[in-house]
């Protein structure tokens, strides 16, 4: 099974015959709305679901979409979908379409982790200057723009967003961190408050100083390490930004230790949906 799509309306869930190869394709087909994507771990466990709920509520509010769920009722909806889905331990997208008030689209796809050698070797990323009007809002209208940019940079695992002054803010679907002179840098403003980002920041202070200011693209040559965070990637090392090799060209020791601390923190916070 590649994907399952359901819709919820008036307390009823029904299966939808939507042809799509990924969550992004399904989002594009359904239409613009507020959304969130999260992973369901074995034994129906999730982490920081209330964080997901709060961000989804704020996104709906910003886009003028009715949102009539409490956190516990949204949890129950996810459990109902898991009960009828044939996909085990999936990624789930909850999408509130702007043109269908009162409807929730639920997209379920298998969670397929990146190959282990990607974490051992690191990835190459590109960067581009674009402006997001509401970066703190999970607006699916950005998904199609994101897809077009990936076509422009086919060899890049991710594309970093630069502001008009050339400072790195975040990735198209991730948050960005960099290490320079033993300090961890990441932008605090103009970015989406990712759940994985919040976990990384919780553990990072035990290892090295954290500076919540962005790195300028001209500083790439001075970086010793860099990495991305997201729900599906966890902590993913970056070894090249544009044409610049980062540090030794291999994942650094801080990144590796932060990855370990991140995984421990996630495991300690997993809660069962009920």
Tab-separated table of C-alpha atoms in Angstrom:
chain	number	residue	atom	x	y	z
A	1	UNK	CA	0.000	0.000	0.000
A	2	UNK	CA	1.499	3.331	-1.060
A	3	UNK	CA	-0.994	5.655	0.590
A	4	UNK	CA	-4.467	5.889	2.061
A	5	UNK	CA	-6.618	9.027	2.125
A	6	UNK	CA	-9.648	9.556	4.342
A	7	UNK	CA	-12.002	12.453	4.957
A	8	UNK	CA	-13.767	13.274	8.206
A	9	UNK	CA	-16.986	15.242	8.290
A	10	UNK	CA	-20.004	15.260	10.613
A	11	UNK	CA	-18.413	12.595	12.848
A	12	UNK	CA	-18.037	10.206	9.903
A	13	UNK	CA	-14.843	8.896	8.277
A	14	UNK	CA	-14.815	7.697	4.682
A	15	UNK	CA	-12.107	6.457	2.359
A	16	UNK	CA	-11.235	8.665	-0.624
A	17	UNK	CA	-10.106	7.370	-4.028
A	18	UNK	CA	-7.237	9.819	-4.477
A	19	UNK	CA	-4.323	8.868	-6.715
A	20	UNK	CA	-1.101	10.260	-5.278
A	21	UNK	CA	2.411	9.008	-4.754
A	22	UNK	CA	3.278	11.050	-1.689
A	23	UNK	CA	1.794	13.236	1.022
A	24	UNK	CA	2.898	16.307	-0.928
A	25	UNK	CA	1.093	15.139	-4.077
A	26	UNK	CA	-2.056	14.415	-2.062
A	27	UNK	CA	-1.936	17.834	-0.396
A	28	UNK	CA	-1.595	19.477	-3.798
A	29	UNK	CA	-4.563	17.501	-5.144
A	30	UNK	CA	-6.825	18.317	-2.191
A	31	UNK	CA	-6.111	22.042	-2.234
A	32	UNK	CA	-4.841	24.806	-0.026
A	33	UNK	CA	-5.328	24.553	3.708
A	34	UNK	CA	-3.683	24.320	7.122
A	35	UNK	CA	-1.879	21.065	7.844
A	36	UNK	CA	0.540	19.175	10.007
A	37	UNK	CA	2.540	15.992	9.416
A	38	UNK	CA	3.755	13.658	12.137
A	39	UNK	CA	5.126	10.179	12.582
A	40	UNK	CA	3.363	7.370	14.456
A	41	UNK	CA	5.912	5.149	16.182
A	42	UNK	CA	5.350	1.452	16.998
A	43	UNK	CA	2.604	0.810	19.573
A	44	UNK	CA	0.791	3.920	18.304
A	45	UNK	CA	3.116	6.334	20.029
A	46	UNK	CA	3.709	9.965	19.037
A	47	UNK	CA	5.773	12.794	20.457
A	48	UNK	CA	4.667	16.302	21.351
A	49	UNK	CA	1.203	15.855	19.913
A	50	UNK	CA	-0.028	18.909	21.816
A	51	UNK	CA	2.660	20.955	20.068
A	52	UNK	CA	1.323	19.695	16.740
A	53	UNK	CA	-2.208	20.537	17.866
A	54	UNK	CA	-1.325	24.091	18.913
A	55	UNK	CA	0.472	24.823	15.652
A	56	UNK	CA	-2.398	23.393	13.614
A	57	UNK	CA	-4.902	25.502	15.548
A	58	UNK	CA	-2.852	28.669	14.972
A	59	UNK	CA	-2.432	27.856	11.273
A	60	UNK	CA	-6.185	27.379	10.807
A	61	UNK	CA	-6.841	30.613	12.661
A	62	UNK	CA	-4.389	32.525	10.448
A	63	UNK	CA	-5.995	31.137	7.267
A	64	UNK	CA	-9.557	31.720	8.474
A	65	UNK	CA	-10.403	27.996	8.589
A	66	UNK	CA	-12.884	26.734	11.220
A	67	UNK	CA	-11.218	24.505	13.817
A	68	UNK	CA	-13.625	22.734	16.166
A	69	UNK	CA	-11.329	20.214	17.842
A	70	UNK	CA	-9.893	19.923	21.303
A	71	UNK	CA	-6.590	18.100	21.609
A	72	UNK	CA	-8.257	14.950	22.963
A	73	UNK	CA	-10.853	14.856	20.169
A	74	UNK	CA	-8.145	15.222	17.520
A	75	UNK	CA	-6.276	12.355	19.146
A	76	UNK	CA	-9.400	10.209	18.961
A	77	UNK	CA	-9.764	11.017	15.272
A	78	UNK	CA	-6.207	9.815	14.627
A	79	UNK	CA	-6.903	6.621	16.601
A	80	UNK	CA	-10.055	5.977	14.547
A	81	UNK	CA	-8.044	6.341	11.342
A	82	UNK	CA	-5.338	3.996	12.640
A	83	UNK	CA	-8.049	1.454	13.448
A	84	UNK	CA	-9.176	1.291	9.821
A	85	UNK	CA	-5.855	1.891	8.074
A	86	UNK	CA	-3.819	-1.044	6.818
A	87	UNK	CA	-0.537	0.883	7.134
A	88	UNK	CA	1.536	0.198	10.236
A	89	UNK	CA	3.635	2.897	11.950
A	90	UNK	CA	2.908	5.559	9.310
A	91	UNK	CA	3.400	9.231	8.680
A	92	UNK	CA	0.077	11.044	8.947
A	93	UNK	CA	-0.963	14.382	7.504
A	94	UNK	CA	-3.997	16.204	8.909
A	95	UNK	CA	-5.174	18.784	6.385
A	96	UNK	CA	-7.984	21.302	6.904
A	97	UNK	CA	-8.886	22.430	3.353
A	98	UNK	CA	-9.720	26.108	2.967
A	99	UNK	CA	-12.460	25.423	0.426
A	100	UNK	CA	-14.170	22.694	2.487
A	101	UNK	CA	-15.047	24.094	5.936
A	102	UNK	CA	-15.838	21.369	8.429
A	103	UNK	CA	-13.832	18.716	6.554
A	104	UNK	CA	-10.559	17.149	7.647
A	105	UNK	CA	-8.473	15.228	5.124
A	106	UNK	CA	-6.287	12.526	6.651
A	107	UNK	CA	-3.427	11.238	4.518
A	108	UNK	CA	-1.632	8.095	5.672
A	109	UNK	CA	1.575	6.776	4.128
A	110	UNK	CA	4.229	4.294	5.286
A	111	UNK	CA	7.116	5.903	7.147
A	112	UNK	CA	10.275	5.008	5.249
A	113	UNK	CA	13.442	6.230	6.980
A	114	UNK	CA	16.358	7.533	4.982
A	115	UNK	CA	19.139	4.978	4.319
A	116	UNK	CA	21.721	4.777	7.095
A	117	UNK	CA	24.557	5.709	4.721
A	118	UNK	CA	22.932	9.133	4.202
A	119	UNK	CA	23.513	9.861	7.895
A	120	UNK	CA	27.056	8.516	7.702
A	121	UNK	CA	27.978	10.552	4.617
A	122	UNK	CA	25.811	13.660	5.017
A	123	UNK	CA	23.872	15.465	2.309
A	124	UNK	CA	24.295	18.340	-0.106
A	125	UNK	CA	21.874	21.269	0.076
A	126	UNK	CA	21.239	24.276	-2.149
A	127	UNK	CA	19.934	27.700	-1.159
A	128	UNK	CA	17.635	30.304	-2.645
A	129	UNK	CA	16.195	33.709	-1.815
A	130	UNK	CA	12.448	33.548	-1.299
A	131	UNK	CA	10.095	35.364	1.039
A	132	UNK	CA	7.399	33.601	3.065
A	133	UNK	CA	4.663	35.942	4.263
A	134	UNK	CA	3.720	33.754	7.234
A	135	UNK	CA	6.581	31.345	7.935
A	136	UNK	CA	5.055	30.275	11.273
A	137	UNK	CA	1.912	28.982	9.502
A	138	UNK	CA	1.728	25.461	8.027
A	139	UNK	CA	0.036	26.553	4.805
A	140	UNK	CA	-0.206	23.888	2.109
A	141	UNK	CA	-0.176	26.634	-0.513
A	142	UNK	CA	3.612	26.603	-0.064
A	143	UNK	CA	3.834	22.919	-1.056
A	144	UNK	CA	3.533	23.480	-4.812
A	145	UNK	CA	6.157	26.244	-4.687
A	146	UNK	CA	8.413	23.897	-2.743
A	147	UNK	CA	7.973	21.174	-5.371
A	148	UNK	CA	8.961	23.535	-8.203
A	149	UNK	CA	12.108	24.624	-6.367
A	150	UNK	CA	13.204	21.016	-5.897
A	151	UNK	CA	12.948	20.549	-9.670
A	152	UNK	CA	15.330	23.497	-10.067
A	153	UNK	CA	17.937	21.883	-7.797
A	154	UNK	CA	17.638	18.142	-8.566
A	155	UNK	CA	20.900	17.150	-6.872
A	156	UNK	CA	20.138	18.857	-3.567
A	157	UNK	CA	18.560	16.896	-0.744
A	158	UNK	CA	17.057	20.113	0.638
A	159	UNK	CA	16.957	23.799	-0.249
A	160	UNK	CA	17.720	26.418	2.371
A	161	UNK	CA	15.732	29.647	2.440
A	162	UNK	CA	17.772	32.854	2.605
A	163	UNK	CA	16.276	36.191	3.548
A	164	UNK	CA	16.878	39.293	1.436
A	165	UNK	CA	20.145	39.945	3.297
A	166	UNK	CA	21.504	36.445	2.677
A	167	UNK	CA	20.943	34.897	6.106
A	168	UNK	CA	19.910	31.242	6.256
A	169	UNK	CA	16.489	30.864	7.887
A	170	UNK	CA	15.358	27.256	7.393
A	171	UNK	CA	14.887	24.532	4.800
A	172	UNK	CA	11.803	24.170	2.629
A	173	UNK	CA	10.630	21.324	4.879
A	174	UNK	CA	13.148	21.389	7.720
A	175	UNK	CA	14.976	23.588	10.213
A	176	UNK	CA	18.633	24.479	9.766
A	177	UNK	CA	21.471	24.490	12.309
A	178	UNK	CA	25.164	25.281	11.958
A	179	UNK	CA	28.226	25.070	14.201
A	180	UNK	CA	30.888	27.767	14.100
A	181	UNK	CA	33.716	28.112	16.619
A	182	UNK	CA	32.069	25.648	18.979
A	183	UNK	CA	28.697	27.454	19.075
A	184	UNK	CA	25.407	26.238	17.601
A	185	UNK	CA	23.500	28.772	15.483
A	186	UNK	CA	19.926	28.724	14.242
A	187	UNK	CA	17.430	31.430	13.308
A	188	UNK	CA	14.790	32.294	15.896
A	189	UNK	CA	12.556	34.477	13.727
A	190	UNK	CA	11.122	34.058	10.244
A	191	UNK	CA	11.020	30.267	10.628
A	192	UNK	CA	8.493	27.552	11.342
A	193	UNK	CA	8.676	26.356	14.936
A	194	UNK	CA	9.351	22.736	14.070
A	195	UNK	CA	8.688	20.035	16.667
A	196	UNK	CA	12.048	18.432	15.914
A	197	UNK	CA	13.676	21.863	16.232
A	198	UNK	CA	12.202	22.293	19.704
A	199	UNK	CA	13.533	18.906	20.804
A	200	UNK	CA	16.993	19.661	19.409
A	201	UNK	CA	17.106	22.979	21.263
A	202	UNK	CA	16.074	21.232	24.481
A	203	UNK	CA	19.126	18.948	24.377
A	204	UNK	CA	21.706	21.160	22.641
A	205	UNK	CA	22.452	23.380	25.648
A	206	UNK	CA	23.938	20.433	27.528
A	207	UNK	CA	26.595	20.037	24.816
A	208	UNK	CA	27.508	23.468	23.451
A	209	UNK	CA	26.435	27.136	23.590
A	210	UNK	CA	23.366	28.020	21.509
A	211	UNK	CA	23.002	31.335	19.671
A	212	UNK	CA	19.535	31.989	18.242
A	213	UNK	CA	20.744	34.100	15.340
A	214	UNK	CA	21.027	33.036	11.704
A	215	UNK	CA	24.218	32.287	9.806
A	216	UNK	CA	24.966	34.357	6.691
A	217	UNK	CA	25.667	32.440	3.485
A	218	UNK	CA	29.094	34.101	3.301
A	219	UNK	CA	30.016	32.262	6.516
A	220	UNK	CA	29.685	28.780	4.999
A	221	UNK	CA	33.430	28.472	4.564
A	222	UNK	CA	33.873	29.027	8.318
A	223	UNK	CA	31.358	26.437	9.466
A	224	UNK	CA	32.673	23.249	11.043
A	225	UNK	CA	29.314	21.446	10.930
A	226	UNK	CA	25.726	21.885	9.771
A	227	UNK	CA	22.571	19.795	9.873
A	228	UNK	CA	18.826	19.715	9.293
A	229	UNK	CA	16.041	18.639	11.624
A	230	UNK	CA	12.548	17.436	10.747
A	231	UNK	CA	10.124	14.736	11.852
A	232	UNK	CA	11.092	12.338	9.064
A	233	UNK	CA	14.835	13.143	9.007
A	234	UNK	CA	15.526	13.517	12.760
A	235	UNK	CA	19.059	15.049	12.755
A	236	UNK	CA	20.536	14.880	9.248
A	237	UNK	CA	24.148	16.020	8.668
A	238	UNK	CA	24.935	18.533	5.905
A	239	UNK	CA	28.365	18.182	4.322
A	240	UNK	CA	27.975	20.641	1.440
A	241	UNK	CA	26.049	23.910	1.035
A	242	UNK	CA	25.983	25.047	-2.572
A	243	UNK	CA	29.571	24.678	-3.764
A	244	UNK	CA	31.080	24.880	-0.271
A	245	UNK	CA	32.221	21.781	1.599
A	246	UNK	CA	31.347	22.048	5.285
A	247	UNK	CA	34.153	21.298	7.743
A	248	UNK	CA	35.969	18.081	6.881
A	249	UNK	CA	33.268	17.054	4.426
A	250	UNK	CA	32.014	14.428	6.866
A	251	UNK	CA	29.397	14.563	9.653
A	252	UNK	CA	30.970	16.216	12.673
A	253	UNK	CA	31.193	15.085	16.296
A	254	UNK	CA	28.700	17.656	17.600
A	255	UNK	CA	26.135	16.583	15.006
A	256	UNK	CA	26.602	12.929	15.870
A	257	UNK	CA	26.238	13.548	19.598
A	258	UNK	CA	23.239	15.831	19.108
A	259	UNK	CA	21.642	13.107	17.023
A	260	UNK	CA	22.099	10.644	19.876
A	261	UNK	CA	20.697	13.092	22.436
A	262	UNK	CA	17.790	13.874	20.136
A	263	UNK	CA	16.863	10.203	19.736
A	264	UNK	CA	17.045	9.680	23.498
A	265	UNK	CA	14.805	12.694	24.108
A	266	UNK	CA	12.226	11.525	21.568
A	267	UNK	CA	12.168	8.025	23.042
A	268	UNK	CA	11.691	9.416	26.557
A	269	UNK	CA	8.743	11.594	25.456
A	270	UNK	CA	6.805	9.146	23.294
A	271	UNK	CA	3.200	8.874	24.428
A	272	UNK	CA	0.523	6.416	23.380
A	273	UNK	CA	-2.452	7.806	21.497
A	274	UNK	CA	-5.680	6.938	23.251
